[in-house]
């Protein structure tokens, strides 16, 4: 299937692979995409995401997430790389103003992590 990334095979053929991968991990495309989005949005370590969201072993994801970032960088280099920077350079001040205005809006934040008690 095109939607499955097999890291054992990839590490042997070198295509977006992880050379140091000693185990055989297979990820579904949607699974890896959702994990990456959750990790970026929540900013939580793999242990938290596995314990509270996805399940499984954190070590398994330590191979998939960096691969996903490299894949996205390679796949969308023209948008996210130097070509994209040159394409949007005239809009940087607009982006900065939008971010500044968004930061001025009052908002509240609730930490999703469980509270730690010092004993």
Coordinates of C-alpha atoms in Angstrom, one line a residue, residues 23-100:
X23 CA 13.9 -2.7 14.3
X24 CA 11.0 -3.2 11.9
X25 CA 8.4 -0.4 12.3
X26 CA 5.4 0.0 10.0
X27 CA 3.3 3.1 10.2
X28 CA 0.1 3.9 8.4
X29 CA 0.1 7.3 6.6
X30 CA -2.8 8.7 8.6
X31 CA -1.4 7.4 11.8
X32 CA 2.0 9.0 11.3
X33 CA 0.4 12.3 10.1
X34 CA -1.9 12.5 13.1
X35 CA 0.9 11.7 15.5
X36 CA 3.1 14.5 14.0
X37 CA 0.3 17.0 14.1
X38 CA -0.5 16.1 17.8
X39 CA 3.2 16.4 18.7
X40 CA 3.5 19.8 17.0
X41 CA 0.3 21.1 18.4
X42 CA 0.6 19.8 22.0
X43 CA 4.4 20.1 22.3
X44 CA 4.4 17.0 24.5
X45 CA 7.0 14.2 24.6
X46 CA 6.4 10.8 23.0
X47 CA 5.8 9.3 26.4
X48 CA 2.9 11.6 27.1
X49 CA 1.4 11.2 23.7
X50 CA 1.6 7.4 24.0
X51 CA 0.2 7.3 27.5
X52 CA -2.7 9.7 26.9
X53 CA -3.5 9.8 23.2
X54 CA -2.1 7.1 20.9
X55 CA -1.0 4.2 23.0
X56 CA 1.9 2.0 22.0
X57 CA 5.6 2.4 22.8
X58 CA 7.3 5.8 22.7
X59 CA 10.4 4.4 21.2
X60 CA 8.5 3.4 18.1
X61 CA 7.5 7.0 17.4
X62 CA 11.0 8.2 17.9
X63 CA 11.7 6.8 14.4
X64 CA 8.6 7.9 12.7
X65 CA 8.4 11.6 13.7
X66 CA 11.9 12.7 12.4
X67 CA 11.2 10.8 9.2
X68 CA 7.9 12.6 8.8
X69 CA 9.7 16.0 9.2
X70 CA 12.3 15.1 6.7
X71 CA 9.7 13.9 4.2
X72 CA 7.7 17.1 4.6
X73 CA 10.8 19.2 4.1
X74 CA 11.8 17.3 1.0
X75 CA 8.2 17.1 -0.4
X76 CA 7.3 20.8 0.2
X77 CA 10.7 22.4 -0.2
X78 CA 9.4 24.8 -2.8
X79 CA 6.9 26.1 -0.3
X80 CA 8.7 25.8 3.0
X81 CA 12.3 26.2 1.7
X82 CA 14.2 29.1 0.2
X83 CA 11.8 29.3 -2.8
X84 CA 8.9 29.9 -0.4
X85 CA 10.9 32.6 1.5
X86 CA 11.6 34.5 -1.7
X87 CA 8.0 34.1 -2.8
X88 CA 6.6 35.6 0.4
X89 CA 9.4 38.1 1.3
X90 CA 7.2 41.1 0.4
X91 CA 4.5 39.9 2.9
X92 CA 6.8 39.4 6.0
X93 CA 5.6 42.7 7.6
X94 CA 1.9 41.6 7.0
X95 CA 2.7 38.3 8.7
X96 CA 4.5 40.1 11.6
X97 CA 1.5 42.5 12.1
X98 CA -1.0 39.5 12.1
X99 CA 1.0 37.7 14.7
X100 CA 1.3 40.8 16.8

